mmCIF file of C-alpha atoms in Angstrom:
data_model
loop_
_atom_site.group_PDB
_atom_site.id
_atom_site.type_symbol
_atom_site.label_atom_id
_atom_site.label_comp_id
_atom_site.label_asym_id
_atom_site.label_seq_id
_atom_site.Cartn_x
_atom_site.Cartn_y
_atom_site.Cartn_z
ATOM 1 C CA MET A 1 -0.038 -0.127 -0.035
ATOM 2 C CA SER A 2 1.231 3.693 -1.037
ATOM 3 C CA LEU A 3 0.384 6.963 -1.156
ATOM 4 C CA LYS A 4 0.321 9.351 -3.939
ATOM 5 C CA THR A 5 0.787 12.905 -3.104
ATOM 6 C CA GLY A 6 0.831 14.770 -6.010
ATOM 7 C CA ASN A 7 3.173 17.139 -7.081
ATOM 8 C CA ARG A 8 4.937 17.162 -3.987
ATOM 9 C CA LYS A 9 8.305 17.981 -4.884
ATOM 10 C CA PHE A 10 11.280 19.375 -2.746
ATOM 11 C CA HIS A 11 12.414 22.659 -4.069
ATOM 12 C CA GLY A 12 15.043 23.333 -1.509
ATOM 13 C CA GLY A 13 17.861 23.575 -4.132
ATOM 14 C CA PHE A 14 16.251 26.596 -5.685
ATOM 15 C CA TYR A 15 15.444 28.142 -2.538
ATOM 16 C CA PHE A 16 18.990 28.011 -1.709
ATOM 17 C CA LEU A 17 20.255 29.477 -5.047
ATOM 18 C CA SER A 18 17.911 32.451 -4.777
ATOM 19 C CA ILE A 19 19.025 33.558 -1.262
ATOM 20 C CA SER A 20 22.602 32.830 -2.026
ATOM 21 C CA LEU A 21 22.424 35.339 -4.950
ATOM 22 C CA LEU A 22 20.687 37.683 -2.964
ATOM 23 C CA PHE A 23 22.874 37.213 0.049
ATOM 24 C CA SER A 24 25.796 38.083 -2.254
ATOM 25 C CA PHE A 25 24.435 41.313 -3.811
ATOM 26 C CA VAL A 26 23.835 42.649 -0.373
ATOM 27 C CA TYR A 27 26.859 41.680 0.805
ATOM 28 C CA SER A 28 28.885 43.847 -2.246
ATOM 29 C CA ILE A 29 27.531 46.956 -1.075
ATOM 30 C CA SER A 30 28.085 45.879 2.512
ATOM 31 C CA LEU A 31 31.509 47.638 2.556
ATOM 32 C CA ILE A 32 29.873 50.795 3.196
ATOM 33 C CA PRO A 33 29.627 51.056 7.050
ATOM 34 C CA ILE A 34 25.720 51.989 7.081
ATOM 35 C CA TYR A 35 24.597 48.598 5.830
ATOM 36 C CA GLN A 36 26.801 46.539 8.601
ATOM 37 C CA LEU A 37 24.190 46.140 10.846
ATOM 38 C CA ALA A 38 21.591 45.203 8.380
ATOM 39 C CA MET A 39 23.994 42.811 6.877
ATOM 40 C CA ARG A 40 24.379 40.679 10.027
ATOM 41 C CA THR A 41 20.429 40.801 10.464
ATOM 42 C CA LEU A 42 20.068 39.435 6.645
ATOM 43 C CA HIS A 43 22.868 36.722 7.424
ATOM 44 C CA THR A 44 21.004 35.562 10.704
ATOM 45 C CA PHE A 45 17.598 35.484 8.169
ATOM 46 C CA PHE A 46 19.226 33.398 5.601
ATOM 47 C CA PHE A 47 20.446 30.768 7.650
ATOM 48 C CA LEU A 48 17.036 30.581 9.415
ATOM 49 C CA ALA A 49 14.895 30.217 5.897
ATOM 50 C CA LEU A 50 17.658 27.791 4.664
ATOM 51 C CA ALA A 51 17.168 25.557 7.753
ATOM 52 C CA ILE A 52 13.164 25.899 7.339
ATOM 53 C CA SER A 53 13.338 25.145 3.845
ATOM 54 C CA CYS A 54 15.335 21.979 4.157
ATOM 55 C CA ALA A 55 13.075 20.821 7.013
ATOM 56 C CA SER A 56 9.890 21.747 5.356
ATOM 57 C CA PRO A 57 8.770 20.081 1.956
ATOM 58 C CA GLN A 58 5.935 22.160 0.287
ATOM 59 C CA VAL A 59 2.282 21.669 1.540
ATOM 60 C CA ALA A 60 0.630 19.095 -0.915
ATOM 61 C CA THR A 61 -1.803 21.092 -2.866
ATOM 62 C CA GLU A 62 -3.849 17.912 -4.408
ATOM 63 C CA VAL A 63 -5.750 15.389 -2.169
ATOM 64 C CA LEU A 64 -4.322 12.390 -0.995
ATOM 65 C CA VAL A 65 -5.057 9.113 -3.220
ATOM 66 C CA GLU A 66 -4.646 5.737 -2.038
ATOM 67 C CA THR A 67 -3.138 3.413 -4.338
ATOM 68 C CA SER A 68 -3.173 -0.317 -4.389
ATOM 69 C CA ASP A 69 -1.817 -3.455 -5.472
ATOM 70 C CA TYR A 70 -5.068 -4.559 -6.574
ATOM 71 C CA LYS A 71 -7.412 -3.748 -9.287
ATOM 72 C CA THR A 72 -9.552 -0.676 -8.273
ATOM 73 C CA ILE A 73 -12.879 0.486 -9.358
ATOM 74 C CA GLY A 74 -15.780 2.710 -8.703
ATOM 75 C CA SER A 75 -15.845 5.690 -6.818
ATOM 76 C CA VAL A 76 -17.185 7.324 -3.451
ATOM 77 C CA GLU A 77 -20.023 9.686 -3.830
ATOM 78 C CA ARG A 78 -20.199 12.176 -0.560
ATOM 79 C CA TYR A 79 -23.361 13.747 0.008
ATOM 80 C CA ASP A 80 -22.688 14.964 3.507
ATOM 81 C CA SER A 81 -19.613 16.051 5.427
ATOM 82 C CA ASP A 82 -20.273 13.377 8.229
ATOM 83 C CA ILE A 83 -18.879 10.497 5.741
ATOM 84 C CA TYR A 84 -15.363 11.881 5.885
ATOM 85 C CA LYS A 85 -15.498 10.691 9.542
ATOM 86 C CA LEU A 86 -16.077 7.025 7.763
ATOM 87 C CA ILE A 87 -14.422 7.029 4.836
ATOM 88 C CA PRO A 88 -11.038 8.844 4.292
ATOM 89 C CA GLU A 89 -10.662 11.040 1.286
ATOM 90 C CA GLY A 90 -9.104 9.328 -1.609
ATOM 91 C CA ALA A 91 -9.895 5.853 -0.557
ATOM 92 C CA VAL A 92 -10.312 3.638 -3.307
ATOM 93 C CA ILE A 93 -12.398 0.326 -3.721
ATOM 94 C CA GLU A 94 -10.140 -2.699 -4.572
ATOM 95 C CA VAL A 95 -11.176 -5.912 -6.275
ATOM 96 C CA LEU A 96 -9.990 -8.781 -4.245
ATOM 97 C CA ALA A 97 -11.524 -11.724 -6.392
ATOM 98 C CA SER A 98 -13.600 -12.277 -9.083
ATOM 99 C CA GLY A 99 -15.497 -14.889 -11.172
ATOM 100 C CA PHE A 100 -18.524 -15.981 -8.875
ATOM 101 C CA GLU A 101 -21.890 -16.174 -9.995
ATOM 102 C CA TRP A 102 -23.448 -14.020 -7.242
ATOM 103 C CA SER A 103 -21.324 -13.482 -3.910
ATOM 104 C CA GLU A 104 -23.133 -12.995 -0.824
ATOM 105 C CA GLY A 105 -22.891 -13.184 2.985
ATOM 106 C CA PRO A 106 -19.565 -11.802 3.833
ATOM 107 C CA LEU A 107 -18.488 -12.741 7.650
ATOM 108 C CA TRP A 108 -15.215 -12.072 9.114
ATOM 109 C CA LEU A 109 -13.353 -14.460 11.269
ATOM 110 C CA THR A 110 -11.343 -12.668 13.606
ATOM 111 C CA THR A 111 -9.824 -15.778 14.707
ATOM 112 C CA GLN A 112 -8.218 -16.723 11.254
ATOM 113 C CA ASN A 113 -7.713 -12.852 9.776
ATOM 114 C CA ALA A 114 -10.077 -14.114 7.259
ATOM 115 C CA LEU A 115 -13.209 -13.330 5.232
ATOM 116 C CA ILE A 116 -15.754 -15.963 4.165
ATOM 117 C CA PHE A 117 -18.370 -15.301 1.642
ATOM 118 C CA THR A 118 -21.073 -17.308 -0.363
ATOM 119 C CA ASP A 119 -21.292 -18.049 -3.990
ATOM 120 C CA VAL A 120 -25.260 -18.866 -3.827
ATOM 121 C CA PRO A 121 -25.591 -20.381 -7.260
ATOM 122 C CA THR A 122 -22.781 -22.945 -6.981
ATOM 123 C CA ASN A 123 -23.526 -23.935 -3.296
ATOM 124 C CA LYS A 124 -20.115 -23.137 -2.157
ATOM 125 C CA ILE A 125 -18.569 -20.891 0.586
ATOM 126 C CA TRP A 126 -14.924 -19.326 0.110
ATOM 127 C CA LYS A 127 -12.270 -17.826 2.007
ATOM 128 C CA TRP A 128 -10.104 -15.069 1.260
ATOM 129 C CA THR A 129 -6.835 -13.854 3.346
ATOM 130 C CA GLU A 130 -4.371 -11.198 2.507
ATOM 131 C CA GLU A 131 -1.716 -14.185 2.647
ATOM 132 C CA ASP A 132 -3.472 -17.116 0.835
ATOM 133 C CA SER A 133 -5.827 -15.107 -1.477
ATOM 134 C CA LEU A 134 -8.775 -17.397 -2.312
ATOM 135 C CA THR A 135 -9.483 -21.099 -1.043
ATOM 136 C CA LEU A 136 -12.767 -23.366 -1.203
ATOM 137 C CA PHE A 137 -14.053 -23.166 2.522
ATOM 138 C CA LEU A 138 -17.235 -25.497 2.089
ATOM 139 C CA GLU A 139 -19.082 -27.428 -0.190
ATOM 140 C CA PRO A 140 -22.068 -27.835 -0.197
ATOM 141 C CA SER A 141 -22.820 -25.017 1.353
ATOM 142 C CA GLY A 142 -26.855 -24.622 1.454
ATOM 143 C CA TYR A 143 -28.331 -27.383 -0.498
ATOM 144 C CA LEU A 144 -27.307 -31.368 0.200
ATOM 145 C CA GLY A 145 -29.965 -33.094 -2.091
ATOM 146 C CA THR A 146 -29.212 -34.543 -5.383
ATOM 147 C CA GLU A 147 -31.560 -31.911 -7.208
ATOM 148 C CA LYS A 148 -29.647 -30.308 -9.955
ATOM 149 C CA ASN A 149 -32.145 -27.789 -11.445
ATOM 150 C CA LYS A 150 -31.859 -25.399 -8.599
ATOM 151 C CA LYS A 151 -31.355 -21.581 -9.162
ATOM 152 C CA GLU A 152 -29.949 -20.687 -5.622
ATOM 153 C CA PRO A 153 -29.210 -23.550 -3.611
ATOM 154 C CA GLY A 154 -26.207 -22.462 -1.429
ATOM 155 C CA ALA A 155 -25.909 -20.792 1.871
ATOM 156 C CA ASN A 156 -26.789 -17.136 1.581
ATOM 157 C CA GLY A 157 -26.249 -15.051 5.432
ATOM 158 C CA LEU A 158 -23.596 -16.219 7.362
ATOM 159 C CA ALA A 159 -23.166 -15.625 11.142
ATOM 160 C CA LEU A 160 -21.369 -16.482 14.038
ATOM 161 C CA ASP A 161 -23.243 -17.467 17.336
ATOM 162 C CA LEU A 162 -22.102 -16.665 20.879
ATOM 163 C CA GLU A 163 -19.860 -20.026 20.801
ATOM 164 C CA GLY A 164 -18.352 -19.274 17.612
ATOM 165 C CA ASN A 165 -20.106 -21.728 15.657
ATOM 166 C CA LEU A 166 -21.230 -20.904 11.992
ATOM 167 C CA ILE A 167 -24.901 -20.279 11.461
ATOM 168 C CA LEU A 168 -25.961 -20.133 7.845
ATOM 169 C CA CYS A 169 -29.098 -19.264 6.142
ATOM 170 C CA GLN A 170 -29.333 -22.315 3.878
ATOM 171 C CA HIS A 171 -31.626 -21.391 0.759
ATOM 172 C CA GLY A 172 -31.570 -25.003 -1.040
ATOM 173 C CA GLU A 173 -32.520 -26.603 2.576
ATOM 174 C CA ARG A 174 -34.885 -23.990 3.564
ATOM 175 C CA ARG A 175 -33.965 -23.515 6.905
ATOM 176 C CA ILE A 176 -31.367 -21.976 9.411
ATOM 177 C CA ALA A 177 -28.583 -24.180 10.034
ATOM 178 C CA LYS A 178 -25.597 -24.669 12.347
ATOM 179 C CA MET A 179 -22.284 -26.083 11.135
ATOM 180 C CA ASN A 180 -21.411 -29.164 13.646
ATOM 181 C CA THR A 181 -17.653 -28.636 13.157
ATOM 182 C CA SER A 182 -15.287 -26.230 13.993
ATOM 183 C CA ILE A 183 -14.600 -23.040 11.556
ATOM 184 C CA ALA A 184 -11.271 -23.935 11.510
ATOM 185 C CA THR A 185 -12.186 -27.592 9.880
ATOM 186 C CA PRO A 186 -15.183 -26.571 8.310
ATOM 187 C CA THR A 187 -17.290 -29.903 6.925
ATOM 188 C CA PRO A 188 -20.770 -29.918 5.335
ATOM 189 C CA ASP A 189 -22.179 -31.520 8.326
ATOM 190 C CA PHE A 190 -25.277 -29.433 9.945
ATOM 191 C CA THR A 191 -28.044 -29.353 12.551
ATOM 192 C CA ALA A 192 -31.049 -27.386 11.685
ATOM 193 C CA LEU A 193 -32.102 -24.900 14.231
ATOM 194 C CA ALA A 194 -35.327 -24.101 12.360
ATOM 195 C CA SER A 195 -37.008 -25.134 9.234
ATOM 196 C CA ASP A 196 -40.826 -24.271 9.252
ATOM 197 C CA TYR A 197 -43.283 -22.049 10.711
ATOM 198 C CA GLU A 198 -46.467 -23.677 12.356
ATOM 199 C CA GLY A 199 -45.606 -26.826 10.248
ATOM 200 C CA LYS A 200 -45.029 -25.138 6.907
ATOM 201 C CA LYS A 201 -41.355 -24.736 5.454
ATOM 202 C CA PHE A 202 -39.599 -21.477 5.419
ATOM 203 C CA ASN A 203 -39.469 -20.095 1.781
ATOM 204 C CA SER A 204 -35.902 -19.610 1.698
ATOM 205 C CA PRO A 205 -34.300 -17.984 4.660
ATOM 206 C CA ASN A 206 -31.903 -15.110 3.375
ATOM 207 C CA ASP A 207 -29.970 -12.771 5.877
ATOM 208 C CA LEU A 208 -29.599 -13.062 9.734
ATOM 209 C CA VAL A 209 -27.835 -11.116 12.570
ATOM 210 C CA LEU A 210 -27.434 -12.099 16.055
ATOM 211 C CA ASN A 211 -27.859 -9.993 19.059
ATOM 212 C CA ASN A 212 -25.711 -9.681 22.140
ATOM 213 C CA SER A 213 -28.080 -12.329 23.998
ATOM 214 C CA GLY A 214 -27.707 -14.845 21.444
ATOM 215 C CA GLN A 215 -30.789 -14.674 19.897
ATOM 216 C CA ILE A 216 -31.063 -14.869 15.969
ATOM 217 C CA PHE A 217 -33.178 -12.473 13.884
ATOM 218 C CA PHE A 218 -33.692 -13.341 9.700
ATOM 219 C CA THR A 219 -35.483 -12.649 6.845
ATOM 220 C CA ASP A 220 -37.624 -15.188 4.932
ATOM 221 C CA PRO A 221 -38.215 -14.157 1.151
ATOM 222 C CA PRO A 222 -38.684 -16.597 -1.685
ATOM 223 C CA TYR A 223 -35.833 -15.857 -3.582
ATOM 224 C CA GLY A 224 -34.677 -19.426 -3.241
ATOM 225 C CA LEU A 225 -37.470 -21.159 -4.413
ATOM 226 C CA ASP A 226 -37.789 -23.157 -7.368
ATOM 227 C CA ASP A 227 -40.713 -24.427 -9.473
ATOM 228 C CA TRP A 228 -40.771 -28.150 -8.613
ATOM 229 C CA ASN A 229 -40.129 -26.599 -4.750
ATOM 230 C CA PRO A 230 -43.481 -24.895 -3.769
ATOM 231 C CA LYS A 231 -43.984 -21.907 -1.500
ATOM 232 C CA GLU A 232 -45.920 -23.273 1.674
ATOM 233 C CA LEU A 233 -46.203 -20.068 3.190
ATOM 234 C CA ASP A 234 -48.389 -17.080 2.050
ATOM 235 C CA PHE A 235 -46.214 -14.304 3.216
ATOM 236 C CA GLN A 236 -42.431 -13.154 3.567
ATOM 237 C CA GLY A 237 -41.660 -13.167 7.271
ATOM 238 C CA VAL A 238 -38.940 -11.607 9.786
ATOM 239 C CA TYR A 239 -38.519 -13.898 12.618
ATOM 240 C CA ARG A 240 -36.568 -14.132 15.775
ATOM 241 C CA LEU A 241 -35.258 -17.474 17.005
ATOM 242 C CA ASP A 242 -34.440 -17.781 20.725
ATOM 243 C CA THR A 243 -31.564 -19.452 22.106
ATOM 244 C CA ASP A 244 -33.870 -22.157 23.662
ATOM 245 C CA GLY A 245 -34.885 -22.890 20.006
ATOM 246 C CA THR A 246 -38.390 -21.048 20.448
ATOM 247 C CA LEU A 247 -39.538 -19.315 16.897
ATOM 248 C CA HIS A 248 -41.230 -16.020 17.005
ATOM 249 C CA LEU A 249 -42.842 -14.517 13.898
ATOM 250 C CA LEU A 250 -42.037 -10.837 14.070
ATOM 251 C CA LEU A 251 -43.397 -9.497 10.876
ATOM 252 C CA ASP A 252 -45.315 -10.547 7.756
ATOM 253 C CA SER A 253 -46.068 -7.000 6.327
ATOM 254 C CA LEU A 254 -43.043 -6.820 4.268
ATOM 255 C CA ASN A 255 -42.973 -8.270 0.610
ATOM 256 C CA ARG A 256 -39.301 -8.765 0.261
ATOM 257 C CA PRO A 257 -37.450 -8.374 3.254
ATOM 258 C CA ASN A 258 -33.701 -8.942 2.836
ATOM 259 C CA GLY A 259 -30.807 -7.552 4.606
ATOM 260 C CA ILE A 260 -31.041 -6.997 8.648
ATOM 261 C CA GLY A 261 -28.969 -5.789 11.043
ATOM 262 C CA ILE A 262 -29.337 -4.488 14.905
ATOM 263 C CA SER A 263 -28.215 -1.204 16.152
ATOM 264 C CA PRO A 264 -25.209 -1.295 18.824
ATOM 265 C CA ASP A 265 -27.179 -0.227 21.562
ATOM 266 C CA GLN A 266 -29.533 -3.152 20.707
ATOM 267 C CA LYS A 267 -32.782 -1.306 20.657
ATOM 268 C CA THR A 268 -33.702 -1.024 16.929
ATOM 269 C CA LEU A 269 -33.954 -3.686 13.976
ATOM 270 C CA TYR A 270 -33.213 -2.524 10.901
ATOM 271 C CA VAL A 271 -34.601 -4.404 7.709
ATOM 272 C CA ALA A 272 -33.966 -3.911 3.922
ATOM 273 C CA GLN A 273 -37.227 -4.298 1.632
ATOM 274 C CA SER A 274 -35.485 -5.503 -1.926
ATOM 275 C CA ASP A 275 -39.093 -4.407 -3.587
ATOM 276 C CA ALA A 276 -38.243 -2.294 -6.574
ATOM 277 C CA GLN A 277 -41.702 -0.627 -5.983
ATOM 278 C CA LYS A 278 -41.022 0.003 -2.375
ATOM 279 C CA ALA A 279 -36.908 0.092 -2.029
ATOM 280 C CA ARG A 280 -36.838 0.998 1.377
ATOM 281 C CA TYR A 281 -34.935 0.598 4.468
ATOM 282 C CA TYR A 282 -37.017 -0.276 8.064
ATOM 283 C CA ALA A 283 -36.528 0.760 11.449
ATOM 284 C CA PHE A 284 -37.893 -1.301 13.888
ATOM 285 C CA GLU A 285 -37.781 -0.304 18.148
ATOM 286 C CA LEU A 286 -37.230 -3.752 19.940
ATOM 287 C CA GLU A 287 -38.368 -4.465 23.328
ATOM 288 C CA GLU A 288 -35.981 -5.764 26.006
ATOM 289 C CA ASN A 289 -37.255 -9.520 24.987
ATOM 290 C CA GLY A 290 -36.514 -8.888 21.125
ATOM 291 C CA ASP A 291 -40.310 -8.343 20.289
ATOM 292 C CA VAL A 292 -40.992 -5.667 17.452
ATOM 293 C CA LYS A 293 -42.451 -2.817 19.247
ATOM 294 C CA THR A 294 -42.953 0.030 16.786
ATOM 295 C CA GLY A 295 -41.676 0.974 13.174
ATOM 296 C CA LYS A 296 -40.896 3.366 10.395
ATOM 297 C CA ILE A 297 -39.407 3.946 7.066
ATOM 298 C CA LEU A 298 -35.942 4.945 7.814
ATOM 299 C CA LEU A 299 -35.327 6.048 4.042
ATOM 300 C CA ASP A 300 -36.750 5.208 0.850
ATOM 301 C CA ALA A 301 -34.518 4.477 -1.973
ATOM 302 C CA THR A 302 -37.547 3.672 -4.598
ATOM 303 C CA ALA A 303 -36.719 7.112 -6.747
ATOM 304 C CA SER A 304 -33.060 5.880 -7.309
ATOM 305 C CA VAL A 305 -34.056 2.746 -8.671
ATOM 306 C CA GLY A 306 -33.073 1.853 -12.163
ATOM 307 C CA LYS A 307 -31.524 5.223 -13.560
ATOM 308 C CA ASN A 308 -28.427 3.072 -14.596
ATOM 309 C CA LEU A 309 -27.800 2.051 -11.047
ATOM 310 C CA PRO A 310 -27.946 -1.647 -10.498
ATOM 311 C CA GLY A 311 -29.065 -3.265 -7.483
ATOM 312 C CA LEU A 312 -31.907 -2.957 -5.009
ATOM 313 C CA PRO A 313 -31.723 -2.768 -1.071
ATOM 314 C CA ASP A 314 -30.153 -5.747 0.003
ATOM 315 C CA GLY A 315 -27.706 -6.795 2.682
ATOM 316 C CA LEU A 316 -26.516 -4.645 5.236
ATOM 317 C CA THR A 317 -24.344 -3.891 8.410
ATOM 318 C CA VAL A 318 -24.217 -1.338 11.562
ATOM 319 C CA HIS A 319 -21.189 0.236 12.082
ATOM 320 C CA SER A 320 -19.877 0.764 15.903
ATOM 321 C CA SER A 321 -20.817 4.415 15.105
ATOM 322 C CA GLY A 322 -24.641 3.423 14.213
ATOM 323 C CA THR A 323 -24.141 4.416 10.846
ATOM 324 C CA LEU A 324 -25.622 1.739 8.272
ATOM 325 C CA PHE A 325 -23.782 0.399 5.307
ATOM 326 C CA ALA A 326 -26.419 -1.071 3.133
ATOM 327 C CA SER A 327 -26.289 -2.380 -0.404
ATOM 328 C CA GLY A 328 -28.626 -0.191 -2.525
ATOM 329 C CA PRO A 329 -28.936 1.059 -6.147
ATOM 330 C CA GLY A 330 -25.597 1.832 -7.315
ATOM 331 C CA GLY A 331 -23.417 0.147 -4.217
ATOM 332 C CA ILE A 332 -23.495 0.567 -0.573
ATOM 333 C CA TRP A 333 -25.594 3.263 0.915
ATOM 334 C CA VAL A 334 -23.939 5.059 3.762
ATOM 335 C CA ILE A 335 -26.932 5.972 6.033
ATOM 336 C CA SER A 336 -27.160 7.792 9.531
ATOM 337 C CA ALA A 337 -28.962 6.266 12.221
ATOM 338 C CA GLU A 338 -31.598 9.074 11.823
ATOM 339 C CA GLY A 339 -32.018 8.074 8.094
ATOM 340 C CA LYS A 340 -29.769 10.718 6.341
ATOM 341 C CA HIS A 341 -28.266 9.343 2.758
ATOM 342 C CA LEU A 342 -24.497 10.351 3.611
ATOM 343 C CA GLY A 343 -23.122 9.174 0.393
ATOM 344 C CA THR A 344 -22.714 5.979 -1.660
ATOM 345 C CA ILE A 345 -19.626 3.441 -2.612
ATOM 346 C CA GLN A 346 -20.355 3.230 -6.238
ATOM 347 C CA THR A 347 -19.534 -0.270 -7.270
ATOM 348 C CA GLY A 348 -20.956 -0.345 -10.592
ATOM 349 C CA GLN A 349 -22.223 -3.708 -9.604
ATOM 350 C CA GLY A 350 -25.533 -5.123 -8.430
ATOM 351 C CA THR A 351 -24.345 -5.235 -4.795
ATOM 352 C CA SER A 352 -25.468 -7.943 -2.375
ATOM 353 C CA ASN A 353 -23.990 -7.624 1.007
ATOM 354 C CA CYS A 354 -20.818 -6.223 3.178
ATOM 355 C CA THR A 355 -19.658 -6.546 6.554
ATOM 356 C CA PHE A 356 -16.235 -4.761 8.590
ATOM 357 C CA ASP A 357 -13.121 -6.894 9.781
ATOM 358 C CA GLU A 358 -12.769 -6.670 13.482
ATOM 359 C CA ASP A 359 -11.390 -3.090 13.845
ATOM 360 C CA GLU A 360 -13.552 -1.536 11.245
ATOM 361 C CA ARG A 361 -10.827 -0.702 9.394
ATOM 362 C CA TYR A 362 -12.161 -2.236 6.156
ATOM 363 C CA LEU A 363 -15.596 -2.549 4.726
ATOM 364 C CA TYR A 364 -15.725 -6.051 2.462
ATOM 365 C CA MET A 365 -18.187 -5.903 -0.035
ATOM 366 C CA THR A 366 -19.854 -8.676 -2.201
ATOM 367 C CA ALA A 367 -21.033 -7.396 -5.524
ATOM 368 C CA ASP A 368 -22.056 -10.158 -8.373
ATOM 369 C CA ALA A 369 -19.140 -11.792 -9.508
ATOM 370 C CA PHE A 370 -16.710 -10.052 -7.064
ATOM 371 C CA LEU A 371 -15.463 -9.589 -3.650
ATOM 372 C CA MET A 372 -14.507 -5.899 -2.873
ATOM 373 C CA ARG A 373 -13.128 -3.579 -0.250
ATOM 374 C CA ILE A 374 -12.756 -0.212 1.019
ATOM 375 C CA LYS A 375 -10.422 1.415 3.507
ATOM 376 C CA LEU A 376 -12.391 3.391 6.550
ATOM 377 C CA ASN A 377 -11.337 5.579 8.929
#
């Protein structure tokens, strides 16, 4: 990683020559006694100026632009000055890997200093590290059957529970599941945590988030269903799964609930709706037990759908400051807790989801065929 500082060149030699000529000229007339005192003053000033010019390079007149060993694409559009607190001036979008059919579900593994993410159509989970680049983490990830004619069989959203177990939204199996082996030695061995509501199979659980108590909140749109695998529920739900296995339906009024997140104070549940006619981000106030109390539209993105901006509200994550980083038209929308659109990380791709590393130094993004990241403050 290096920095380009524009025309930040050192002109000490030019300063030295200019001041030297001036000094020589004045010194030539210093033989006249009246100039003796002035000469001593100029002599002192000369060496002081020379020292300053050597010690202090010119202030850069261009914005510092971060360069990268990776290919870079896209840009950052800034609509409010608060975004500079989160994304530094000159930050670039790095392409870490590509060639996927639809990348999703990024999750940072602190113990491995690695990122894992899903490729939903291929039924795989990939692992990326700075040292080893890309390796296969798990296959199959979301569908264990033999049917080949499935559009989105793989896992989608991923999370770790309080014990460090991998929790998956399994599109193909239509359930929330736990991987039975450690993330250090992953195998396609799973236990179903929830697979139906009142005896009817889920549609295709899409994304999830855990609160500090270990409760799992997840969305259940129909994207993973196939013609031969019919829908059984007559709604798309947002659910809460308690640590004792009790399932609660929180919302059934959203047409396409998708991305989901929780505020740092655990009092607000955020849900993105992937409906082109009602492309919105919702905020729901939570009771202490995890029930939904009241809700509102945090931000409506419908007017931005289309307009050469690929994508809809999709996956999201919440920064420790309370700011949302949420997939939306054009890339990742940066949204304040009050619902103000601070800016957009323009990936130029349909962008599915995002997550931070442990220290929030980078935001990692899954976008169509790509895995990307951008540096944060």
